mmCIF file with all atom_site columns, C-alpha atoms in Angstrom:
data_model
loop_
_atom_site.group_PDB
_atom_site.id
_atom_site.type_symbol
_atom_site.label_atom_id
_atom_site.label_alt_id
_atom_site.label_comp_id
_atom_site.label_asym_id
_atom_site.label_entity_id
_atom_site.label_seq_id
_atom_site.pdbx_PDB_ins_code
_atom_site.Cartn_x
_atom_site.Cartn_y
_atom_site.Cartn_z
_atom_site.occupancy
_atom_site.B_iso_or_equiv
_atom_site.pdbx_formal_charge
_atom_site.auth_seq_id
_atom_site.auth_comp_id
_atom_site.auth_asym_id
_atom_site.auth_atom_id
_atom_site.pdbx_PDB_model_num
ATOM 1   C CA . UNK A 1 1   ? 15.716 27.642 9.306   1.00 0.00 ? 14  UNK A CA 1
ATOM 2   C CA . UNK A 1 2   ? 15.210 23.932 8.806   1.00 0.00 ? 15  UNK A CA 1
ATOM 3   C CA . UNK A 1 3   ? 15.995 21.518 6.391   1.00 0.00 ? 16  UNK A CA 1
ATOM 4   C CA . UNK A 1 4   ? 12.917 19.236 4.960   1.00 0.00 ? 17  UNK A CA 1
ATOM 5   C CA . UNK A 1 5   ? 13.509 16.165 2.770   1.00 0.00 ? 18  UNK A CA 1
ATOM 6   C CA . UNK A 1 6   ? 10.660 14.792 0.095   1.00 0.00 ? 19  UNK A CA 1
ATOM 7   C CA . UNK A 1 7   ? 9.525  12.300 3.204   1.00 0.00 ? 20  UNK A CA 1
ATOM 8   C CA . UNK A 1 8   ? 8.054  15.695 5.133   1.00 0.00 ? 21  UNK A CA 1
ATOM 9   C CA . UNK A 1 9   ? 6.672  17.177 1.967   1.00 0.00 ? 22  UNK A CA 1
ATOM 10  C CA . UNK A 1 10  ? 3.276  18.075 4.024   1.00 0.00 ? 23  UNK A CA 1
ATOM 11  C CA . UNK A 1 11  ? 6.068  20.082 6.285   1.00 0.00 ? 24  UNK A CA 1
ATOM 12  C CA . UNK A 1 12  ? 6.318  22.959 3.929   1.00 0.00 ? 25  UNK A CA 1
ATOM 13  C CA . UNK A 1 13  ? 2.896  24.587 4.714   1.00 0.00 ? 26  UNK A CA 1
ATOM 14  C CA . UNK A 1 14  ? 3.582  28.034 5.970   1.00 0.00 ? 27  UNK A CA 1
ATOM 15  C CA . UNK A 1 15  ? 7.312  27.916 5.530   1.00 0.00 ? 28  UNK A CA 1
ATOM 16  C CA . UNK A 1 16  ? 9.000  30.395 3.400   1.00 0.00 ? 29  UNK A CA 1
ATOM 17  C CA . UNK A 1 17  ? 11.424 29.043 0.919   1.00 0.00 ? 30  UNK A CA 1
ATOM 18  C CA . UNK A 1 18  ? 15.068 29.998 0.986   1.00 0.00 ? 31  UNK A CA 1
ATOM 19  C CA . UNK A 1 19  ? 17.119 27.413 -1.049  1.00 0.00 ? 32  UNK A CA 1
ATOM 20  C CA . UNK A 1 20  ? 17.002 23.673 -2.389  1.00 0.00 ? 33  UNK A CA 1
ATOM 21  C CA . UNK A 1 21  ? 19.914 21.381 -2.378  1.00 0.00 ? 34  UNK A CA 1
ATOM 22  C CA . UNK A 1 22  ? 20.566 18.904 -5.285  1.00 0.00 ? 35  UNK A CA 1
ATOM 23  C CA . UNK A 1 23  ? 22.946 16.333 -5.480  1.00 0.00 ? 36  UNK A CA 1
ATOM 24  C CA . UNK A 1 24  ? 25.068 18.607 -3.172  1.00 0.00 ? 37  UNK A CA 1
ATOM 25  C CA . UNK A 1 25  ? 24.748 21.610 -4.917  1.00 0.00 ? 38  UNK A CA 1
ATOM 26  C CA . UNK A 1 26  ? 22.831 24.516 -2.946  1.00 0.00 ? 39  UNK A CA 1
ATOM 27  C CA . UNK A 1 27  ? 20.743 26.728 -5.089  1.00 0.00 ? 40  UNK A CA 1
ATOM 28  C CA . UNK A 1 28  ? 18.979 29.592 -4.148  1.00 0.00 ? 41  UNK A CA 1
ATOM 29  C CA . UNK A 1 29  ? 15.261 30.152 -4.775  1.00 0.00 ? 42  UNK A CA 1
ATOM 30  C CA . UNK A 1 30  ? 12.575 31.753 -2.858  1.00 0.00 ? 43  UNK A CA 1
ATOM 31  C CA . UNK A 1 31  ? 9.476  30.505 -4.779  1.00 0.00 ? 44  UNK A CA 1
ATOM 32  C CA . UNK A 1 32  ? 8.297  26.828 -4.949  1.00 0.00 ? 45  UNK A CA 1
ATOM 33  C CA . UNK A 1 33  ? 6.995  27.200 -8.359  1.00 0.00 ? 46  UNK A CA 1
ATOM 34  C CA . UNK A 1 34  ? 10.375 28.614 -9.759  1.00 0.00 ? 47  UNK A CA 1
ATOM 35  C CA . UNK A 1 35  ? 12.214 25.623 -7.822  1.00 0.00 ? 48  UNK A CA 1
ATOM 36  C CA . UNK A 1 36  ? 10.243 23.186 -9.338  1.00 0.00 ? 49  UNK A CA 1
ATOM 37  C CA . UNK A 1 37  ? 11.369 24.425 -12.686 1.00 0.00 ? 50  UNK A CA 1
ATOM 38  C CA . UNK A 1 38  ? 14.845 24.623 -11.635 1.00 0.00 ? 51  UNK A CA 1
ATOM 39  C CA . UNK A 1 39  ? 14.647 20.801 -10.804 1.00 0.00 ? 52  UNK A CA 1
ATOM 40  C CA . UNK A 1 40  ? 13.038 20.122 -13.951 1.00 0.00 ? 53  UNK A CA 1
ATOM 41  C CA . UNK A 1 41  ? 16.031 21.848 -15.696 1.00 0.00 ? 54  UNK A CA 1
ATOM 42  C CA . UNK A 1 42  ? 18.267 19.982 -13.516 1.00 0.00 ? 55  UNK A CA 1
ATOM 43  C CA . UNK A 1 43  ? 16.956 16.526 -13.905 1.00 0.00 ? 56  UNK A CA 1
ATOM 44  C CA . UNK A 1 44  ? 16.744 17.099 -17.965 1.00 0.00 ? 57  UNK A CA 1
ATOM 45  C CA . UNK A 1 45  ? 20.125 18.041 -18.061 1.00 0.00 ? 58  UNK A CA 1
ATOM 46  C CA . UNK A 1 46  ? 21.396 15.025 -16.020 1.00 0.00 ? 59  UNK A CA 1
ATOM 47  C CA . UNK A 1 47  ? 19.306 12.725 -18.159 1.00 0.00 ? 60  UNK A CA 1
ATOM 48  C CA . UNK A 1 48  ? 18.135 14.092 -21.474 1.00 0.00 ? 61  UNK A CA 1
ATOM 49  C CA . UNK A 1 49  ? 15.002 12.614 -23.199 1.00 0.00 ? 62  UNK A CA 1
ATOM 50  C CA . UNK A 1 50  ? 13.104 11.603 -20.153 1.00 0.00 ? 63  UNK A CA 1
ATOM 51  C CA . UNK A 1 51  ? 11.035 14.620 -19.736 1.00 0.00 ? 64  UNK A CA 1
ATOM 52  C CA . UNK A 1 52  ? 10.238 14.199 -23.530 1.00 0.00 ? 65  UNK A CA 1
ATOM 53  C CA . UNK A 1 53  ? 9.117  10.526 -22.624 1.00 0.00 ? 66  UNK A CA 1
ATOM 54  C CA . UNK A 1 54  ? 6.817  11.617 -19.857 1.00 0.00 ? 67  UNK A CA 1
ATOM 55  C CA . UNK A 1 55  ? 5.676  14.537 -21.941 1.00 0.00 ? 68  UNK A CA 1
ATOM 56  C CA . UNK A 1 56  ? 4.324  12.061 -24.902 1.00 0.00 ? 69  UNK A CA 1
ATOM 57  C CA . UNK A 1 57  ? 2.538  9.804  -22.412 1.00 0.00 ? 70  UNK A CA 1
ATOM 58  C CA . UNK A 1 58  ? 0.717  12.787 -20.749 1.00 0.00 ? 71  UNK A CA 1
ATOM 59  C CA . UNK A 1 59  ? 2.430  12.282 -17.425 1.00 0.00 ? 72  UNK A CA 1
ATOM 60  C CA . UNK A 1 60  ? 0.375  12.393 -14.252 1.00 0.00 ? 73  UNK A CA 1
ATOM 61  C CA . UNK A 1 61  ? 1.658  12.257 -10.782 1.00 0.00 ? 74  UNK A CA 1
ATOM 62  C CA . UNK A 1 62  ? -0.489 9.850  -9.065  1.00 0.00 ? 75  UNK A CA 1
ATOM 63  C CA . UNK A 1 63  ? 0.216  11.039 -5.543  1.00 0.00 ? 76  UNK A CA 1
ATOM 64  C CA . UNK A 1 64  ? -1.682 14.696 -6.339  1.00 0.00 ? 77  UNK A CA 1
ATOM 65  C CA . UNK A 1 65  ? -5.408 14.257 -6.445  1.00 0.00 ? 78  UNK A CA 1
ATOM 66  C CA . UNK A 1 66  ? -5.785 16.165 -9.636  1.00 0.00 ? 79  UNK A CA 1
ATOM 67  C CA . UNK A 1 67  ? -6.520 13.962 -12.301 1.00 0.00 ? 80  UNK A CA 1
ATOM 68  C CA . UNK A 1 68  ? -5.015 15.862 -15.349 1.00 0.00 ? 81  UNK A CA 1
ATOM 69  C CA . UNK A 1 69  ? -1.583 15.690 -16.939 1.00 0.00 ? 82  UNK A CA 1
ATOM 70  C CA . UNK A 1 70  ? 1.226  17.362 -14.856 1.00 0.00 ? 83  UNK A CA 1
ATOM 71  C CA . UNK A 1 71  ? 3.888  17.020 -17.945 1.00 0.00 ? 84  UNK A CA 1
ATOM 72  C CA . UNK A 1 72  ? 2.357  16.894 -21.725 1.00 0.00 ? 85  UNK A CA 1
ATOM 73  C CA . UNK A 1 73  ? 2.870  18.270 -25.352 1.00 0.00 ? 86  UNK A CA 1
ATOM 74  C CA . UNK A 1 74  ? -0.330 19.950 -24.838 1.00 0.00 ? 87  UNK A CA 1
ATOM 75  C CA . UNK A 1 75  ? -1.369 22.798 -22.418 1.00 0.00 ? 88  UNK A CA 1
ATOM 76  C CA . UNK A 1 76  ? -4.896 21.662 -22.698 1.00 0.00 ? 89  UNK A CA 1
ATOM 77  C CA . UNK A 1 77  ? -6.840 20.540 -19.216 1.00 0.00 ? 90  UNK A CA 1
ATOM 78  C CA . UNK A 1 78  ? -3.911 22.264 -17.267 1.00 0.00 ? 91  UNK A CA 1
ATOM 79  C CA . UNK A 1 79  ? -4.731 25.042 -15.015 1.00 0.00 ? 92  UNK A CA 1
ATOM 80  C CA . UNK A 1 80  ? -1.607 27.039 -15.411 1.00 0.00 ? 93  UNK A CA 1
ATOM 81  C CA . UNK A 1 81  ? 0.243  25.597 -18.125 1.00 0.00 ? 94  UNK A CA 1
ATOM 82  C CA . UNK A 1 82  ? 4.259  26.643 -18.313 1.00 0.00 ? 95  UNK A CA 1
ATOM 83  C CA . UNK A 1 83  ? 5.935  25.801 -21.376 1.00 0.00 ? 96  UNK A CA 1
ATOM 84  C CA . UNK A 1 84  ? 9.310  24.758 -20.317 1.00 0.00 ? 97  UNK A CA 1
ATOM 85  C CA . UNK A 1 85  ? 11.090 23.095 -23.157 1.00 0.00 ? 98  UNK A CA 1
ATOM 86  C CA . UNK A 1 86  ? 9.968  23.274 -27.166 1.00 0.00 ? 99  UNK A CA 1
ATOM 87  C CA . UNK A 1 87  ? 6.402  22.483 -26.915 1.00 0.00 ? 100 UNK A CA 1
ATOM 88  C CA . UNK A 1 88  ? 6.678  20.731 -23.358 1.00 0.00 ? 101 UNK A CA 1
ATOM 89  C CA . UNK A 1 89  ? 4.314  21.752 -20.531 1.00 0.00 ? 102 UNK A CA 1
ATOM 90  C CA . UNK A 1 90  ? 4.018  21.622 -17.023 1.00 0.00 ? 103 UNK A CA 1
ATOM 91  C CA . UNK A 1 91  ? 1.370  22.019 -14.330 1.00 0.00 ? 104 UNK A CA 1
ATOM 92  C CA . UNK A 1 92  ? 2.294  25.105 -12.200 1.00 0.00 ? 105 UNK A CA 1
ATOM 93  C CA . UNK A 1 93  ? -1.091 25.310 -10.235 1.00 0.00 ? 106 UNK A CA 1
ATOM 94  C CA . UNK A 1 94  ? -0.051 23.545 -7.341  1.00 0.00 ? 107 UNK A CA 1
ATOM 95  C CA . UNK A 1 95  ? 0.722  24.448 -3.689  1.00 0.00 ? 108 UNK A CA 1
ATOM 96  C CA . UNK A 1 96  ? 3.941  23.993 -2.264  1.00 0.00 ? 109 UNK A CA 1
ATOM 97  C CA . UNK A 1 97  ? 3.013  20.334 -0.885  1.00 0.00 ? 110 UNK A CA 1
ATOM 98  C CA . UNK A 1 98  ? 2.015  19.564 -4.049  1.00 0.00 ? 111 UNK A CA 1
ATOM 99  C CA . UNK A 1 99  ? 5.314  20.623 -5.873  1.00 0.00 ? 112 UNK A CA 1
ATOM 100 C CA . UNK A 1 100 ? 7.087  18.848 -3.275  1.00 0.00 ? 113 UNK A CA 1
ATOM 101 C CA . UNK A 1 101 ? 4.985  15.705 -4.093  1.00 0.00 ? 114 UNK A CA 1
ATOM 102 C CA . UNK A 1 102 ? 5.377  16.640 -7.995  1.00 0.00 ? 115 UNK A CA 1
ATOM 103 C CA . UNK A 1 103 ? 9.535  16.595 -7.527  1.00 0.00 ? 116 UNK A CA 1
ATOM 104 C CA . UNK A 1 104 ? 9.144  13.563 -5.423  1.00 0.00 ? 117 UNK A CA 1
ATOM 105 C CA . UNK A 1 105 ? 7.267  11.887 -8.314  1.00 0.00 ? 118 UNK A CA 1
ATOM 106 C CA . UNK A 1 106 ? 9.986  13.419 -10.882 1.00 0.00 ? 119 UNK A CA 1
ATOM 107 C CA . UNK A 1 107 ? 13.117 12.186 -8.702  1.00 0.00 ? 120 UNK A CA 1
ATOM 108 C CA . UNK A 1 108 ? 11.414 8.330  -9.477  1.00 0.00 ? 121 UNK A CA 1
ATOM 109 C CA . UNK A 1 109 ? 10.976 8.955  -12.868 1.00 0.00 ? 122 UNK A CA 1
ATOM 110 C CA . UNK A 1 110 ? 14.543 9.915  -13.283 1.00 0.00 ? 123 UNK A CA 1
ATOM 111 C CA . UNK A 1 111 ? 15.659 7.022  -11.328 1.00 0.00 ? 124 UNK A CA 1
ATOM 112 C CA . UNK A 1 112 ? 17.134 9.595  -8.724  1.00 0.00 ? 125 UNK A CA 1
ATOM 113 C CA . UNK A 1 113 ? 17.888 8.830  -5.273  1.00 0.00 ? 126 UNK A CA 1
ATOM 114 C CA . UNK A 1 114 ? 15.253 10.757 -3.148  1.00 0.00 ? 127 UNK A CA 1
ATOM 115 C CA . UNK A 1 115 ? 18.000 12.076 -0.555  1.00 0.00 ? 128 UNK A CA 1
ATOM 116 C CA . UNK A 1 116 ? 19.895 14.049 -3.054  1.00 0.00 ? 129 UNK A CA 1
ATOM 117 C CA . UNK A 1 117 ? 17.003 16.597 -2.726  1.00 0.00 ? 130 UNK A CA 1
ATOM 118 C CA . UNK A 1 118 ? 16.068 18.666 0.247   1.00 0.00 ? 131 UNK A CA 1
ATOM 119 C CA . UNK A 1 119 ? 15.074 22.278 1.037   1.00 0.00 ? 132 UNK A CA 1
ATOM 120 C CA . UNK A 1 120 ? 15.634 24.797 3.421   1.00 0.00 ? 133 UNK A CA 1
ATOM 121 C CA . UNK A 1 121 ? 13.050 27.065 4.772   1.00 0.00 ? 134 UNK A CA 1
ATOM 122 C CA . UNK A 1 122 ? 12.137 29.443 7.548   1.00 0.00 ? 135 UNK A CA 1
ATOM 123 C CA . UNK A 1 123 ? 9.032  29.495 9.694   1.00 0.00 ? 136 UNK A CA 1
ATOM 124 C CA . UNK A 1 124 ? 6.943  32.647 9.186   1.00 0.00 ? 137 UNK A CA 1
ATOM 125 C CA . UNK A 1 125 ? 7.135  34.416 12.634  1.00 0.00 ? 138 UNK A CA 1
ATOM 126 C CA . UNK A 1 126 ? 4.248  35.966 14.009  1.00 0.00 ? 139 UNK A CA 1
ATOM 127 C CA . UNK A 1 127 ? 5.943  37.535 16.981  1.00 0.00 ? 140 UNK A CA 1
ATOM 128 C CA . UNK A 1 128 ? 7.428  41.009 17.294  1.00 0.00 ? 141 UNK A CA 1
ATOM 129 C CA . UNK A 1 129 ? 10.205 39.380 19.084  1.00 0.00 ? 142 UNK A CA 1
ATOM 130 C CA . UNK A 1 130 ? 11.014 37.536 15.854  1.00 0.00 ? 143 UNK A CA 1
ATOM 131 C CA . UNK A 1 131 ? 13.865 39.393 14.759  1.00 0.00 ? 144 UNK A CA 1
ATOM 132 C CA . UNK A 1 132 ? 15.714 39.689 18.405  1.00 0.00 ? 145 UNK A CA 1
ATOM 133 C CA . UNK A 1 133 ? 17.519 36.269 17.115  1.00 0.00 ? 146 UNK A CA 1
ATOM 134 C CA . UNK A 1 134 ? 20.013 37.548 14.938  1.00 0.00 ? 147 UNK A CA 1
#
């Protein structure tokens, strides 16, 4: 098991998500896309109205190379749009590293300290003796 912070988002490649931690609370989640949804819900609960403002301006996270909105009031232009809240859509067609970058952007937009967020992962083992350590 290893902890990865937003500063080390590229380290998620090939790693299986087990949990994420936000503001001292640990949340069990094994899918990066579902973790993104969970984080958006947590941020929206802490600071209502920010998500709507981001959607109204077709927010795009500039550290992700895709040039279409990542949060919008329309699903047009998104590859895999997910309706997260009453007509607010987020782009879900992102790699694990892209999701970490997106969460990093969201933490900035919500004015949250990046140190409040981390994930716990396991490395995919390729040897037969991977289970012998338990």
